[in-house]
XYZ file of C-alpha atoms in Angstrom:
717
model
C 8.365 126.418 182.917
C 10.661 126.835 179.899
C 14.400 126.366 180.025
C 17.297 125.267 177.809
C 18.225 121.583 177.714
C 21.958 121.588 178.306
C 23.210 118.414 179.933
C 20.255 116.122 180.439
C 20.945 112.430 179.798
C 18.200 110.955 177.656
C 17.368 107.322 177.202
C 16.343 106.820 173.571
C 13.538 104.288 173.108
C 11.524 103.816 169.918
C 12.301 107.338 168.764
C 12.212 106.534 165.069
C 8.585 105.477 165.073
C 7.124 108.740 163.814
C 5.421 107.818 160.569
C 2.528 105.486 160.034
C 3.485 105.097 156.361
C 6.559 103.349 155.006
C 8.091 106.171 152.948
C 11.016 108.219 154.303
C 10.347 107.329 157.922
C 14.015 107.634 158.708
C 14.041 111.329 157.805
C 11.777 112.057 160.769
C 13.718 109.982 163.296
C 14.281 111.685 166.646
C 17.730 113.288 167.016
C 20.329 111.683 169.227
C 20.473 112.962 172.800
C 23.390 115.264 172.086
C 21.218 117.188 169.632
C 18.872 118.269 172.441
C 21.406 120.587 174.013
C 20.452 123.668 171.991
C 16.672 123.185 172.237
C 14.229 124.601 174.717
C 11.971 122.453 176.868
C 8.675 122.964 178.647
C 9.059 121.258 182.022
C 6.158 119.774 183.958
C 8.464 118.601 186.773
C 12.148 118.560 187.619
C 12.772 115.523 185.404
C 9.969 115.526 182.817
C 9.477 117.883 179.917
C 8.247 118.507 176.379
C 10.462 119.666 173.517
C 10.351 120.076 169.744
C 12.728 117.751 167.958
C 11.783 118.340 164.320
C 9.637 120.644 162.236
C 8.996 121.296 158.558
C 7.145 124.312 157.205
C 5.520 124.324 153.786
C 3.383 126.984 152.147
C 0.218 125.511 153.639
C 1.103 123.583 156.776
C 3.509 123.053 159.633
C 4.578 119.533 160.502
C 6.337 118.951 163.781
C 6.994 116.310 166.397
C 6.905 116.789 170.161
C 9.164 114.698 172.376
C 7.678 113.795 175.766
C 10.445 112.846 178.193
C 9.218 111.024 181.307
C 11.861 111.169 184.013
C 9.517 109.934 186.733
C 9.143 106.478 188.237
C 5.580 106.183 187.029
C 3.697 106.203 183.721
C 2.569 109.600 182.436
C -0.339 110.157 180.034
C 0.248 112.522 177.115
C -3.531 112.649 176.569
C -3.768 115.006 179.562
C -1.784 117.564 177.586
C -2.193 119.275 174.241
C -0.384 121.503 171.742
C -1.388 124.178 169.261
C 0.455 126.546 166.925
C 0.453 130.314 167.464
C 1.964 133.188 165.501
C 3.297 136.607 166.512
C -0.012 138.278 165.571
C -1.861 136.244 168.205
C -3.539 133.816 165.851
C -3.758 130.188 166.938
C -4.083 127.088 164.768
C -5.277 123.628 165.741
C -2.564 120.956 165.830
C -3.794 117.536 164.730
C -2.088 114.298 165.694
C -1.067 112.560 162.448
C -0.504 109.114 163.934
C -2.264 106.734 166.266
C -0.687 106.279 169.701
C -1.939 105.403 173.153
C -0.241 108.421 174.693
C 1.079 106.449 177.674
C 4.809 106.934 178.326
C 6.347 104.691 180.965
C 8.765 106.029 183.553
C 12.383 106.476 182.503
C 11.521 106.564 178.774
C 10.430 109.063 176.181
C 8.222 109.001 173.132
C 7.595 111.302 170.207
C 4.212 112.480 168.916
C 3.762 113.877 165.453
C 1.410 116.743 164.585
C 0.420 118.949 161.692
C -1.348 122.294 161.526
C -2.865 123.941 158.464
C -1.647 127.534 158.120
C -2.437 130.443 155.835
C 0.113 131.351 153.198
C 2.927 133.659 154.242
C 3.617 132.379 157.757
C 7.296 132.453 158.766
C 9.049 129.991 161.039
C 10.430 132.908 163.068
C 6.852 133.962 163.924
C 5.562 130.524 164.897
C 5.554 128.808 168.277
C 4.111 125.565 169.621
C 1.972 126.285 172.668
C 2.050 123.434 175.228
C -0.875 123.216 177.654
C -2.597 120.912 180.103
C -6.313 120.382 179.724
C -8.113 122.235 182.523
C -11.876 122.553 182.360
C -11.853 125.187 185.092
C -10.263 127.629 182.653
C -12.274 129.682 180.215
C -10.461 128.183 177.237
C -10.059 124.802 179.009
C -6.292 125.163 178.780
C -3.634 125.641 181.438
C -0.809 127.087 179.328
C 2.582 125.687 180.330
C 4.885 127.384 177.823
C 5.749 127.932 174.175
C 8.467 126.354 172.044
C 9.832 128.411 169.114
C 9.579 126.610 165.768
C 12.673 128.392 164.461
C 14.818 126.555 167.031
C 14.376 123.230 165.224
C 14.057 124.369 161.602
C 17.679 124.432 160.555
C 19.590 123.784 157.388
C 18.518 120.469 155.901
C 15.254 120.427 157.866
C 13.157 122.533 155.505
C 12.171 119.681 153.207
C 9.115 117.937 154.570
C 8.918 114.151 154.114
C 5.279 114.681 153.230
C 2.993 117.478 152.151
C -0.222 118.016 154.138
C -2.942 119.834 152.206
C -6.207 121.132 153.616
C -8.844 120.064 151.112
C -11.485 122.462 152.428
C -9.584 125.340 150.837
C -10.028 123.616 147.445
C -13.589 122.430 147.949
C -15.731 124.348 150.419
C -18.254 121.508 150.555
C -15.721 119.350 152.395
C -15.387 119.434 156.211
C -12.968 121.928 157.740
C -10.635 119.147 158.897
C -10.523 117.409 155.501
C -6.779 116.980 154.884
C -4.546 114.598 152.991
C -0.903 113.886 153.775
C 1.042 113.001 150.619
C 4.205 110.926 150.950
C 6.490 110.083 148.058
C 7.033 106.506 147.005
C 9.209 105.437 144.119
C 9.625 107.288 140.840
C 10.773 105.661 137.610
C 11.722 107.123 134.227
C 10.402 104.988 131.386
C 9.734 105.208 127.687
C 6.388 104.579 126.005
C 5.684 104.940 122.291
C 8.916 106.840 121.737
C 8.307 109.360 124.551
C 9.760 109.629 128.045
C 7.544 109.628 131.107
C 8.060 109.865 134.840
C 5.792 107.661 136.931
C 5.621 108.589 140.620
C 3.797 106.785 143.379
C 2.351 108.873 146.171
C 0.772 107.564 149.374
C -2.197 109.692 150.382
C -3.277 109.432 154.032
C -6.614 110.820 155.184
C -5.959 112.948 158.280
C -9.568 114.099 158.613
C -12.587 112.561 160.303
C -14.561 111.884 157.095
C -13.938 109.823 153.971
C -12.569 111.855 151.079
C -11.310 111.542 147.518
C -8.698 113.684 145.836
C -10.440 116.899 144.718
C -10.489 117.554 140.991
C -9.031 121.007 141.583
C -5.848 119.673 143.194
C -3.167 119.706 140.501
C 0.361 118.341 140.491
C 3.413 119.091 138.381
C 7.045 118.117 138.264
C 9.604 120.914 138.479
C 13.196 120.274 137.404
C 16.415 121.916 138.568
C 16.113 124.553 135.823
C 12.623 125.568 136.886
C 10.940 123.877 133.919
C 7.484 122.552 134.765
C 5.900 119.329 133.528
C 2.213 118.799 134.251
C 1.259 115.473 135.835
C -1.939 113.475 135.539
C -3.228 110.929 138.018
C -2.785 107.627 136.209
C -4.584 105.629 138.898
C -6.324 106.218 142.194
C -8.016 109.549 141.526
C -11.517 108.211 142.158
C -10.579 106.160 145.208
C -12.371 107.065 148.428
C -9.911 107.137 151.314
C -11.264 106.281 154.757
C -10.276 108.296 157.850
C -6.779 107.432 159.138
C -6.272 105.165 156.114
C -3.858 105.471 153.185
C -4.104 104.694 149.519
C -1.623 104.898 146.666
C -1.901 107.268 143.726
C 0.227 106.949 140.607
C 1.223 110.139 138.798
C 2.273 110.145 135.150
C 4.306 113.015 133.727
C 5.449 113.536 130.141
C 9.055 114.784 130.324
C 11.798 115.771 127.902
C 14.515 113.220 127.221
C 17.206 115.645 128.395
C 15.553 116.546 131.690
C 18.113 116.430 134.542
C 17.341 113.709 137.060
C 18.663 115.622 140.062
C 17.045 118.582 141.748
C 13.527 117.417 140.904
C 10.516 118.323 143.010
C 6.812 117.586 142.963
C 4.636 120.658 143.372
C 0.988 120.716 144.443
C -1.048 123.704 143.291
C -4.471 124.892 142.210
C -5.772 127.443 139.744
C -7.230 130.652 141.126
C -8.864 132.003 137.987
C -5.755 132.603 135.832
C -3.089 132.275 138.514
C -1.311 129.258 139.934
C -1.408 128.984 143.722
C 1.301 126.713 145.085
C 0.322 124.494 148.037
C 3.704 122.937 148.685
C 6.461 120.826 147.184
C 8.134 117.478 147.818
C 11.787 116.863 147.002
C 12.135 113.847 144.688
C 15.859 113.146 145.049
C 15.322 110.100 147.258
C 12.339 108.908 145.220
C 13.932 108.333 141.817
C 15.818 105.089 141.469
C 16.647 101.926 139.547
C 17.348 98.395 140.761
C 20.488 96.380 140.027
C 20.465 92.766 138.880
C 19.992 90.349 141.761
C 18.738 93.009 144.184
C 15.379 92.360 145.831
C 12.928 95.252 146.040
C 9.582 95.533 147.788
C 6.760 95.382 145.269
C 5.210 98.809 144.866
C 1.625 99.614 145.757
C 0.757 96.510 147.784
C -1.436 96.356 150.863
C 0.021 97.024 154.328
C -0.282 93.355 155.393
C 1.538 92.058 152.304
C 5.261 91.599 151.851
C 5.827 90.773 148.204
C 9.275 91.376 146.721
C 10.535 91.374 143.153
C 13.967 91.096 141.581
C 15.628 90.512 138.238
C 17.502 87.321 139.101
C 19.626 87.105 135.964
C 19.955 88.348 132.401
C 21.688 86.569 129.519
C 22.171 87.476 125.885
C 23.540 86.091 122.624
C 24.606 88.028 119.544
C 22.977 86.584 116.433
C 22.516 87.634 112.826
C 19.144 89.309 113.454
C 20.211 91.200 116.583
C 21.010 90.697 120.243
C 18.784 88.063 121.835
C 18.307 88.794 125.535
C 16.452 86.928 128.273
C 15.857 88.243 131.799
C 14.502 86.110 134.619
C 12.294 87.980 137.117
C 11.147 86.400 140.372
C 8.155 87.540 142.403
C 8.319 86.266 146.000
C 5.832 86.332 148.836
C 8.044 86.941 151.868
C 5.053 87.658 154.105
C 2.679 85.574 156.206
C -0.528 86.115 154.208
C -1.604 84.986 150.757
C -0.927 87.685 148.163
C -2.467 88.156 144.696
C -0.266 87.659 141.654
C -0.306 90.740 139.389
C -0.451 90.568 135.599
C 3.096 91.482 134.580
C 4.786 92.294 131.304
C 8.066 93.996 130.482
C 9.919 96.170 128.020
C 13.604 96.702 127.276
C 14.552 100.364 126.925
C 17.893 101.566 125.590
C 19.496 104.793 124.405
C 18.101 108.310 124.846
C 15.741 108.315 121.874
C 12.894 106.609 123.723
C 13.353 103.259 121.980
C 11.981 100.143 123.640
C 11.074 96.544 122.807
C 8.169 94.872 124.589
C 8.164 91.367 126.026
C 5.517 89.169 127.630
C 5.439 85.987 129.685
C 2.266 84.072 128.845
C 2.715 81.288 131.376
C -0.424 80.017 133.081
C -0.010 80.429 136.819
C -2.087 80.617 139.974
C -3.739 83.930 140.818
C -2.230 83.900 144.318
C 1.119 83.378 146.009
C 1.168 81.428 149.253
C 3.567 82.614 151.974
C 7.201 81.906 150.996
C 6.132 80.956 147.459
C 7.851 82.337 144.346
C 6.658 82.898 140.774
C 9.211 83.070 137.953
C 8.832 85.150 134.795
C 10.945 84.967 131.620
C 11.148 88.036 129.388
C 12.752 87.527 125.972
C 13.401 90.113 123.274
C 15.650 90.828 120.317
C 17.482 94.142 120.580
C 18.944 95.862 117.505
C 22.442 94.857 116.458
C 25.029 96.955 118.260
C 22.979 97.563 121.422
C 24.945 96.724 124.556
C 22.553 94.720 126.755
C 24.593 95.748 129.819
C 23.561 99.347 129.127
C 19.868 98.505 128.638
C 17.128 98.578 131.259
C 14.227 96.217 131.860
C 10.988 97.956 132.827
C 8.556 95.701 134.676
C 4.944 96.742 134.067
C 1.732 95.790 135.801
C -1.395 95.773 133.669
C -3.896 98.063 135.328
C -6.919 100.264 134.868
C -5.617 103.733 134.071
C -7.495 106.854 135.136
C -6.642 110.366 133.963
C -8.479 112.813 136.129
C -8.740 116.441 136.926
C -5.755 117.212 135.460
C -4.308 119.592 133.293
C -2.967 119.801 129.826
C 0.049 122.055 129.865
C 2.935 122.954 127.648
C 5.099 122.387 130.704
C 7.965 124.306 129.172
C 8.152 127.520 131.145
C 11.599 129.055 131.297
C 11.461 129.905 134.985
C 9.506 128.757 137.989
C 6.659 130.995 136.923
C 3.038 130.254 136.196
C 2.830 127.953 133.171
C -0.573 127.611 131.532
C -2.859 124.690 132.300
C -6.426 123.646 131.626
C -8.608 121.206 133.500
C -9.522 118.044 131.589
C -12.297 115.521 132.290
C -11.712 112.174 133.962
C -11.081 109.280 131.558
C -10.470 105.627 132.350
C -8.759 103.182 130.007
C -7.018 99.843 130.345
C -3.293 100.441 130.578
C -0.168 99.597 132.478
C 1.952 101.046 135.241
C 5.670 100.484 135.854
C 6.614 98.462 138.920
C 10.385 98.735 138.738
C 13.254 99.567 136.394
C 16.084 97.031 136.480
C 19.585 97.876 135.312
C 20.977 95.040 133.204
C 24.595 95.826 133.971
C 26.122 92.445 134.710
C 24.178 90.583 132.004
C 26.196 87.593 130.800
C 26.597 86.101 127.368
C 24.611 82.872 127.055
C 26.721 79.721 126.986
C 26.424 76.962 124.415
C 23.810 74.489 125.652
C 26.202 71.653 124.800
C 28.680 72.851 127.434
C 26.069 73.394 130.136
C 24.193 70.096 129.694
C 24.094 67.789 132.725
C 24.871 64.096 132.463
C 21.837 61.917 131.880
C 21.194 58.186 132.256
C 18.803 56.748 129.695
C 15.466 55.914 131.304
C 15.843 58.196 134.327
C 13.277 60.873 135.144
C 13.914 64.358 133.802
C 14.074 67.076 136.437
C 12.659 70.241 134.891
C 13.327 73.718 136.257
C 9.819 74.967 135.466
C 6.738 72.965 136.482
C 4.448 75.202 134.422
C 5.353 73.204 131.311
C 4.883 69.624 132.533
C 2.356 68.710 135.215
C 4.051 67.756 138.476
C 2.203 64.389 138.438
C 3.812 63.405 135.127
C 7.210 61.706 134.922
C 9.049 62.113 131.614
C 12.095 60.086 130.589
C 14.040 59.370 127.421
C 14.045 55.609 126.849
C 15.607 55.253 123.404
C 17.462 57.339 120.811
C 18.869 55.940 117.561
C 20.049 57.321 114.240
C 18.010 56.196 111.180
C 19.406 56.298 107.681
C 17.933 58.314 104.801
C 20.810 58.144 102.315
C 18.656 58.975 99.300
C 17.338 62.140 100.958
C 20.702 63.631 101.940
C 20.181 63.487 105.707
C 19.779 61.034 108.533
C 17.095 61.038 111.169
C 17.482 60.566 114.899
C 14.432 59.059 116.565
C 13.920 59.575 120.288
C 11.236 57.784 122.272
C 9.911 59.407 125.433
C 8.048 57.577 128.163
C 5.441 59.664 129.989
C 3.873 58.264 133.178
C 0.839 59.638 135.006
C 1.373 59.283 138.756
C -1.716 61.304 139.622
C -5.298 60.334 140.322
C -6.953 61.993 137.328
C -6.590 62.000 133.562
C -4.076 64.591 132.401
C -3.240 66.214 129.084
C -0.263 64.674 127.340
C 2.397 67.400 127.218
C 3.705 68.595 123.874
C 7.417 68.704 124.670
C 9.423 71.254 122.717
C 13.001 70.015 122.396
C 16.129 70.030 120.265
C 19.483 68.298 119.932
C 22.506 70.601 120.143
C 25.912 69.537 118.816
C 29.315 70.643 120.056
C 29.346 73.644 117.716
C 26.080 74.983 119.073
C 23.987 73.905 116.083
C 20.451 73.023 117.127
C 18.266 70.368 115.458
C 14.603 70.790 116.363
C 12.594 67.784 117.489
C 9.351 67.056 115.603
C 6.602 65.067 117.280
C 5.191 61.966 115.593
C 2.380 62.624 113.114
C -0.340 61.700 115.609
C -0.418 61.067 119.322
C -2.913 60.710 122.125
C -4.066 63.916 123.803
C -4.618 62.504 127.310
C -3.074 59.971 129.634
C -5.050 58.105 132.286
C -3.923 57.670 135.920
C -1.370 54.936 136.588
C -0.484 54.451 132.915
C 2.494 55.220 130.688
C 2.575 56.352 127.089
C 5.357 56.367 124.498
C 5.672 59.253 122.056
C 8.386 59.621 119.405
C 10.254 62.707 118.191
C 12.420 62.902 115.089
C 15.452 65.119 114.403
C 16.901 65.775 110.958
C 20.712 65.517 111.172
C 23.314 66.052 108.450
C 24.811 62.892 106.957
C 28.267 64.096 107.950
C 29.514 63.418 111.446
C 28.708 66.393 113.716
C 30.060 64.976 116.981
C 33.002 62.644 117.419
C 31.206 60.352 119.872
C 27.571 60.841 118.753
C 26.952 62.937 121.876
C 24.430 65.771 121.885
C 22.785 68.066 124.369
C 19.041 67.460 124.582
C 17.449 70.813 125.360
C 13.827 70.712 126.529
C 12.289 74.171 126.349
C 9.105 76.217 126.519
C 8.330 78.444 123.546
C 4.653 79.127 124.282
C 4.942 81.095 127.528
C 7.192 83.804 126.088
C 6.474 86.267 123.328
C 9.758 85.543 121.565
C 12.408 82.815 121.661
C 12.189 80.083 124.253
C 12.960 79.238 127.849
C 15.063 76.162 128.585
C 13.639 73.986 131.352
C 16.451 71.427 131.231
C 19.489 70.488 129.140
C 20.826 66.926 129.281
C 23.814 65.213 127.702
C 22.713 62.190 125.622
C 24.404 59.915 123.091
C 22.972 58.118 120.074
C 22.744 54.435 120.903
C 24.872 51.883 119.062
C 23.035 49.110 117.254
C 22.788 45.711 118.952
C 25.551 43.409 117.748
C 24.056 40.097 118.916
C 20.831 38.264 118.200
C 18.729 40.340 120.602
C 17.293 43.541 119.166
C 15.767 46.345 121.253
C 12.806 48.266 119.857
C 11.386 49.931 122.934
C 9.252 48.679 124.605
C 9.935 45.323 122.888
C 12.954 43.071 122.650
C 13.314 40.635 119.737
C 15.627 37.638 120.028
C 16.434 35.855 116.733
C 16.956 32.158 117.544
C 17.259 30.929 113.962
C 16.807 32.182 110.395
C 16.714 30.552 106.951
C 16.573 32.289 103.567
C 15.112 30.263 100.622
C 13.254 30.849 97.353
C 10.568 29.257 95.227
C 9.381 29.672 91.635
C 5.894 29.920 90.239
C 3.914 31.723 87.502
C 7.104 33.148 86.035
C 8.355 34.885 89.179
C 10.436 34.018 92.202
C 9.398 34.301 95.850
C 11.982 34.695 98.612
C 11.055 33.262 101.987
C 12.699 34.285 105.232
C 11.904 31.748 107.928
C 12.417 33.100 111.448
C 12.326 31.582 114.871
C 12.203 34.410 117.414
C 11.142 35.375 120.924
C 9.297 38.703 121.288
C 9.049 40.188 124.775
C 7.016 43.254 125.801
C 9.592 44.510 128.311
C 7.739 47.570 129.617
C 3.957 47.801 129.915
C 3.380 51.118 128.222
C 0.622 52.279 125.881
C 1.527 52.330 122.196
C -0.758 53.285 119.332
C -1.136 52.769 115.603
C 1.621 55.293 114.926
C 4.161 53.068 116.622
C 7.084 51.958 114.455
C 6.737 49.053 112.033
C 9.174 46.304 110.998
C 10.125 46.229 107.310
C 11.886 43.358 105.581
C 13.586 44.565 102.415
C 15.346 42.360 99.827
C 18.373 43.957 98.179
C 20.648 42.538 95.485
C 24.428 42.826 95.342
C 24.206 46.184 93.537
C 22.010 47.720 96.199
C 18.779 47.531 94.197
C 15.641 46.942 96.254
C 13.903 43.899 94.787
C 10.921 43.919 97.119
C 9.755 44.470 100.662
C 7.171 43.428 103.236
C 5.908 45.285 106.332
C 5.090 43.644 109.646
C 3.756 45.088 112.900
C 4.525 44.490 116.548
C 0.995 45.488 117.605
C -2.530 44.891 116.365
C -3.964 42.184 114.095
C -1.417 40.079 112.227
C 1.435 41.210 114.436
C 4.694 39.314 114.730
C 4.649 36.807 117.562
C 7.093 34.559 119.311
C 7.847 31.266 117.541
C 8.247 30.364 113.866
C 6.965 32.587 111.094
C 7.650 33.131 107.437
C 8.301 36.429 105.691
C 7.658 36.173 101.926
C 8.806 38.634 99.272
C 7.196 37.713 95.947
C 7.381 39.004 92.393
C 11.138 38.800 91.844
C 11.964 38.344 88.150
C 14.551 35.955 86.845
C 16.924 38.647 85.618
C 16.962 40.168 89.099
C 18.334 37.083 90.757
C 22.005 37.007 91.694
C 24.059 35.327 94.343
C 24.385 38.416 96.543
C 20.784 38.834 97.656
C 20.276 39.831 101.302
C 17.231 40.732 103.386
C 17.533 43.801 105.597
C 15.362 44.110 108.681
C 14.442 47.738 109.541
C 12.528 49.595 112.175
C 10.437 52.076 110.195
C 8.699 55.134 111.642
C 6.643 57.773 109.881
C 7.630 61.324 110.746
C 6.248 64.680 109.521
C 9.427 64.904 107.418
C 9.040 61.486 105.797
C 9.828 57.862 106.593
C 12.919 57.066 108.674
C 14.504 53.616 108.759
C 16.835 52.059 111.302
C 18.730 48.921 110.239
C 18.220 46.196 112.838
C 19.693 43.071 111.264
C 20.767 41.623 107.928
C 19.956 38.103 106.749
C 21.980 36.362 103.997
């Protein structure tokens, strides 16, 4: 029995669950109860009925959903009923269920079931009806026909655009089964530049609606049509050779060469095939909701992942600084596993695109990271680049790419420049596979901030405390790193002074680890950076439970650069990024004042001078100066030091500043200085060099790649 639904109260339950895929599910949500008033229903009892609540007609198929309202006090089984599509000429077409459902509808609720039917070209919605029947094997056609619902009653303005395009593959390849069909749903589309040209990448989910495994036929072609009717031929960049199992989906990526001035509204994706010299359209998908960009700080689901995965990506921040060679920009991208299963980590790279000319600058993050993300784990990427002077980084875009195997198949090579929505020539090309990349997302950099001086952002630091780094990819988590000493050493004759910093590295793990090569610099209050240079030689490994001291030197101007000898120590990574560096920690440190008393600190030693006497002797025509010392030497911290550790130099200087002689001593190895009495002798002083103002200066001396640096420890007269 068929009658109008005018004032029936409906209880909406789970009406939006119409699509098995994730794209545009909301567009097929069941209308609110008030929308049922104008529709017809096929009643199976006083309180239970079937009705159409949505339909979309393309050139090759009809997609529709049937609402089953159960007004009884018991569960009803939809599997006892069926639907098919008929036209005014008496033809009937099989309706296939395009989703998996049990079919059981409990009393007092309703559920919606989605179908599709492949139709010949030229069918009109006004001529189509959905025939509702109950299976009855006593009938000649096994059907007890209950009534028909007109398709035109639910195809209204705004309902003509199907959220997917269902294509019968048998019509393209007669060797395929009659029910071989694919449902194409649009994913995201991004407009990117490559090698000075603009491309549109579009992801399409293809679901196999048939009963046999299929691949996309070579004769199925796709093109992009803009609002002016211009056509741009697409190729399948990936997924063309993938075999799709029944009821399963896979993702295809389409790549389309477009003009830079192509309007980004009113776009559609058209499926077609070539019938000798003519194009035969199979249907179109509106792309308005597909094309998009992502703002800074906004999390987006990672494209193309498996159904069980929930990986998200976002551009967390973007900073820039205007320098003489251009605009230096750095964008931090985070990849997060928000799901409950382990997810693979893709190989990512990026490019900055700006302007309309198709200009872009590539950027890579070469960090070594695990191949998988555990649930709730995050991976951080840093993409650095230098943009041309005058480019506004807030107007630029960051394109995130995934390295992939690229397949161009079946496609067509077309001029793509027809003036109307006419034919447009095309020619089939063979399948080719190359290693390439596919865009994951396009991030707008509006909101990028100018990078602050590292001196102003440095955190307070206590000498000897453990550094807390923001990126564990640079320093193994089992290694503790701390700054234990930093002094300025004089190099008056060379026009600069040298700061020497000693770092203590401790292995808290259970295995031997590589000694990290820390990249660091001192930054003064004006933003000037002085790069740290590692000592000429150092160990390459550190054993468990041990500590090692390594020295870095910094060339500083002789003039005062900070009023209180305070700098920002910036520890950074310059190996993981293709350009520039990534700061992993900035700390405020001050050059240490020299010890004023008799105790001298030369980490990890302390030297206490108990007594000193300066005398001379004469023999063989020359004088010898003798410095007698009584001292206590304490190894304060049990760390490993090597032959490159600093030496002690005793240098005799006359009243005019001339160096009359010197002698080196060591704190380690054979002949080292020890606690107790010892004599330092400086021989070979000539008579004419003797005056009453002779002094002996005691220095800490360290060899650096830039020369020898000396720190005055004490002066003996």
